[in-house]
Amino acid sequence: MKITMLGPPGAGKGTQAAKLSEALGIPTLSTGHILRTAIKEGLPVGLEAKSYMDAGKLVPDETIIKVVKEYLEENNFNTGYILDGMPRTLNQAEMLEEMGVEIDVAILLEISDEDIEERMKGRRVCPACGAAYNTKSLPPRTEGICDICGEALVIRDDDKPETLRQRLAVYHEETEPIIGFYENMGKLKRIDGKADIQESTDKILNMLELIS
């Protein structure tokens, strides 16, 4: 099963991707990790991406898709994968299809901007290991302290209200058109993003079992 997670920032895509990865036994692949791997290994397409990054420019969609395609081909994920943070734009979604990068199902976590803002008030992250928590839905065992490494948790700049509203505006303009793209292909599955974490995971797993 080859899956991509869709939804606005703060919808819980990363959390659900991690739970699905564990339940299905398939890896979650982030664009950032794939890019860093290609650069570290000195691959031509990785060096091409690095040239843009070193110049402070955005890596073009075509280069990003080439990096992802080569990574998937080299590692031969026969059992499937979950793409995290890819595609981000309609152009990227179209290029994935054109280059033969398979997506079986696009899971959309639906949630309103108002609910996102309310949820983000409680989000905390560990600056050391990157673990994410929420004071309401996924609190740490000790308030304000990471369960994994014991560091003090912080509020990311991206989660502050003014920054979050800007991120949501970018999502609606650049990423939301992907929904119609996958819906027209019959690959889109909608999940209530307001549900609690385990309930959402159970709904996704039940849905995947029906279409597998």
JSON list of N, CA and C in Angstrom, two decimals, residues 3 16 34-35 85-86 101 104 106-107 111 135 153 164 173 182 188 193:
[
{"chain": "A", "resi": 3, "resn": "ILE", "atom": "N", "xyz": [0.85, 5.23, 0.24]},
{"chain": "A", "resi": 3, "resn": "ILE", "atom": "CA", "xyz": [-0.06, 6.20, 0.84]},
{"chain": "A", "resi": 3, "resn": "ILE", "atom": "C", "xyz": [0.57, 7.58, 0.89]},
{"chain": "A", "resi": 16, "resn": "GLN", "atom": "N", "xyz": [-0.52, 10.45, 12.53]},
{"chain": "A", "resi": 16, "resn": "GLN", "atom": "CA", "xyz": [-1.20, 9.31, 11.91]},
{"chain": "A", "resi": 16, "resn": "GLN", "atom": "C", "xyz": [-0.25, 8.51, 11.02]},
{"chain": "A", "resi": 34, "resn": "ILE", "atom": "N", "xyz": [14.66, 12.28, 2.68]},
{"chain": "A", "resi": 34, "resn": "ILE", "atom": "CA", "xyz": [15.11, 11.80, 1.37]},
{"chain": "A", "resi": 34, "resn": "ILE", "atom": "C", "xyz": [16.13, 12.77, 0.76]},
{"chain": "A", "resi": 35, "resn": "LEU", "atom": "N", "xyz": [15.87, 14.06, 0.88]},
{"chain": "A", "resi": 35, "resn": "LEU", "atom": "CA", "xyz": [16.80, 15.07, 0.36]},
{"chain": "A", "resi": 35, "resn": "LEU", "atom": "C", "xyz": [18.15, 14.98, 1.07]},
{"chain": "A", "resi": 85, "resn": "GLY", "atom": "N", "xyz": [4.64, 14.80, 3.75]},
{"chain": "A", "resi": 85, "resn": "GLY", "atom": "CA", "xyz": [5.05, 16.10, 3.21]},
{"chain": "A", "resi": 85, "resn": "GLY", "atom": "C", "xyz": [5.23, 16.11, 1.71]},
{"chain": "A", "resi": 86, "resn": "MET", "atom": "N", "xyz": [4.68, 15.15, 1.03]},
{"chain": "A", "resi": 86, "resn": "MET", "atom": "CA", "xyz": [4.81, 15.03, -0.42]},
{"chain": "A", "resi": 86, "resn": "MET", "atom": "C", "xyz": [3.56, 14.34, -0.96]},
{"chain": "A", "resi": 101, "resn": "VAL", "atom": "N", "xyz": [5.75, 7.49, -9.96]},
{"chain": "A", "resi": 101, "resn": "VAL", "atom": "CA", "xyz": [5.79, 7.27, -8.51]},
{"chain": "A", "resi": 101, "resn": "VAL", "atom": "C", "xyz": [4.36, 6.96, -8.06]},
{"chain": "A", "resi": 104, "resn": "ASP", "atom": "N", "xyz": [-1.41, 4.81, -4.06]},
{"chain": "A", "resi": 104, "resn": "ASP", "atom": "CA", "xyz": [-2.64, 4.02, -4.09]},
{"chain": "A", "resi": 104, "resn": "ASP", "atom": "C", "xyz": [-3.81, 4.76, -3.45]},
{"chain": "A", "resi": 106, "resn": "ALA", "atom": "N", "xyz": [-4.81, 8.53, -1.14]},
{"chain": "A", "resi": 106, "resn": "ALA", "atom": "CA", "xyz": [-4.48, 9.81, -0.50]},
{"chain": "A", "resi": 106, "resn": "ALA", "atom": "C", "xyz": [-5.46, 10.00, 0.65]},
{"chain": "A", "resi": 107, "resn": "ILE", "atom": "N", "xyz": [-4.95, 10.03, 1.88]},
{"chain": "A", "resi": 107, "resn": "ILE", "atom": "CA", "xyz": [-5.80, 10.15, 3.06]},
{"chain": "A", "resi": 107, "resn": "ILE", "atom": "C", "xyz": [-5.86, 11.61, 3.48]},
{"chain": "A", "resi": 111, "resn": "ILE", "atom": "N", "xyz": [-10.34, 19.07, 8.79]},
{"chain": "A", "resi": 111, "resn": "ILE", "atom": "CA", "xyz": [-10.53, 19.83, 10.03]},
{"chain": "A", "resi": 111, "resn": "ILE", "atom": "C", "xyz": [-10.53, 21.31, 9.69]},
{"chain": "A", "resi": 135, "resn": "THR", "atom": "N", "xyz": [-0.98, 19.19, 24.98]},
{"chain": "A", "resi": 135, "resn": "THR", "atom": "CA", "xyz": [-1.36, 19.25, 26.38]},
{"chain": "A", "resi": 135, "resn": "THR", "atom": "C", "xyz": [-2.73, 18.65, 26.63]},
{"chain": "A", "resi": 153, "resn": "LEU", "atom": "N", "xyz": [9.98, 20.97, 27.02]},
{"chain": "A", "resi": 153, "resn": "LEU", "atom": "CA", "xyz": [9.24, 21.13, 25.77]},
{"chain": "A", "resi": 153, "resn": "LEU", "atom": "C", "xyz": [9.04, 22.61, 25.45]},
{"chain": "A", "resi": 164, "resn": "LEU", "atom": "N", "xyz": [0.79, 30.50, 12.24]},
{"chain": "A", "resi": 164, "resn": "LEU", "atom": "CA", "xyz": [-0.12, 29.42, 11.86]},
{"chain": "A", "resi": 164, "resn": "LEU", "atom": "C", "xyz": [-1.13, 29.91, 10.83]},
{"chain": "A", "resi": 173, "resn": "GLU", "atom": "N", "xyz": [-4.08, 27.88, -0.58]},
{"chain": "A", "resi": 173, "resn": "GLU", "atom": "CA", "xyz": [-3.73, 28.35, -1.93]},
{"chain": "A", "resi": 173, "resn": "GLU", "atom": "C", "xyz": [-2.94, 27.31, -2.72]},
{"chain": "A", "resi": 182, "resn": "TYR", "atom": "N", "xyz": [-6.67, 14.07, -6.56]},
{"chain": "A", "resi": 182, "resn": "TYR", "atom": "CA", "xyz": [-6.78, 12.67, -6.15]},
{"chain": "A", "resi": 182, "resn": "TYR", "atom": "C", "xyz": [-8.24, 12.21, -6.11]},
{"chain": "A", "resi": 188, "resn": "LEU", "atom": "N", "xyz": [-8.89, 9.41, -3.32]},
{"chain": "A", "resi": 188, "resn": "LEU", "atom": "CA", "xyz": [-9.01, 10.20, -2.09]},
{"chain": "A", "resi": 188, "resn": "LEU", "atom": "C", "xyz": [-9.94, 9.54, -1.09]},
{"chain": "A", "resi": 193, "resn": "GLY", "atom": "N", "xyz": [-10.72, 14.80, 10.90]},
{"chain": "A", "resi": 193, "resn": "GLY", "atom": "CA", "xyz": [-9.50, 15.18, 11.60]},
{"chain": "A", "resi": 193, "resn": "GLY", "atom": "C", "xyz": [-9.74, 15.66, 13.02]}
]
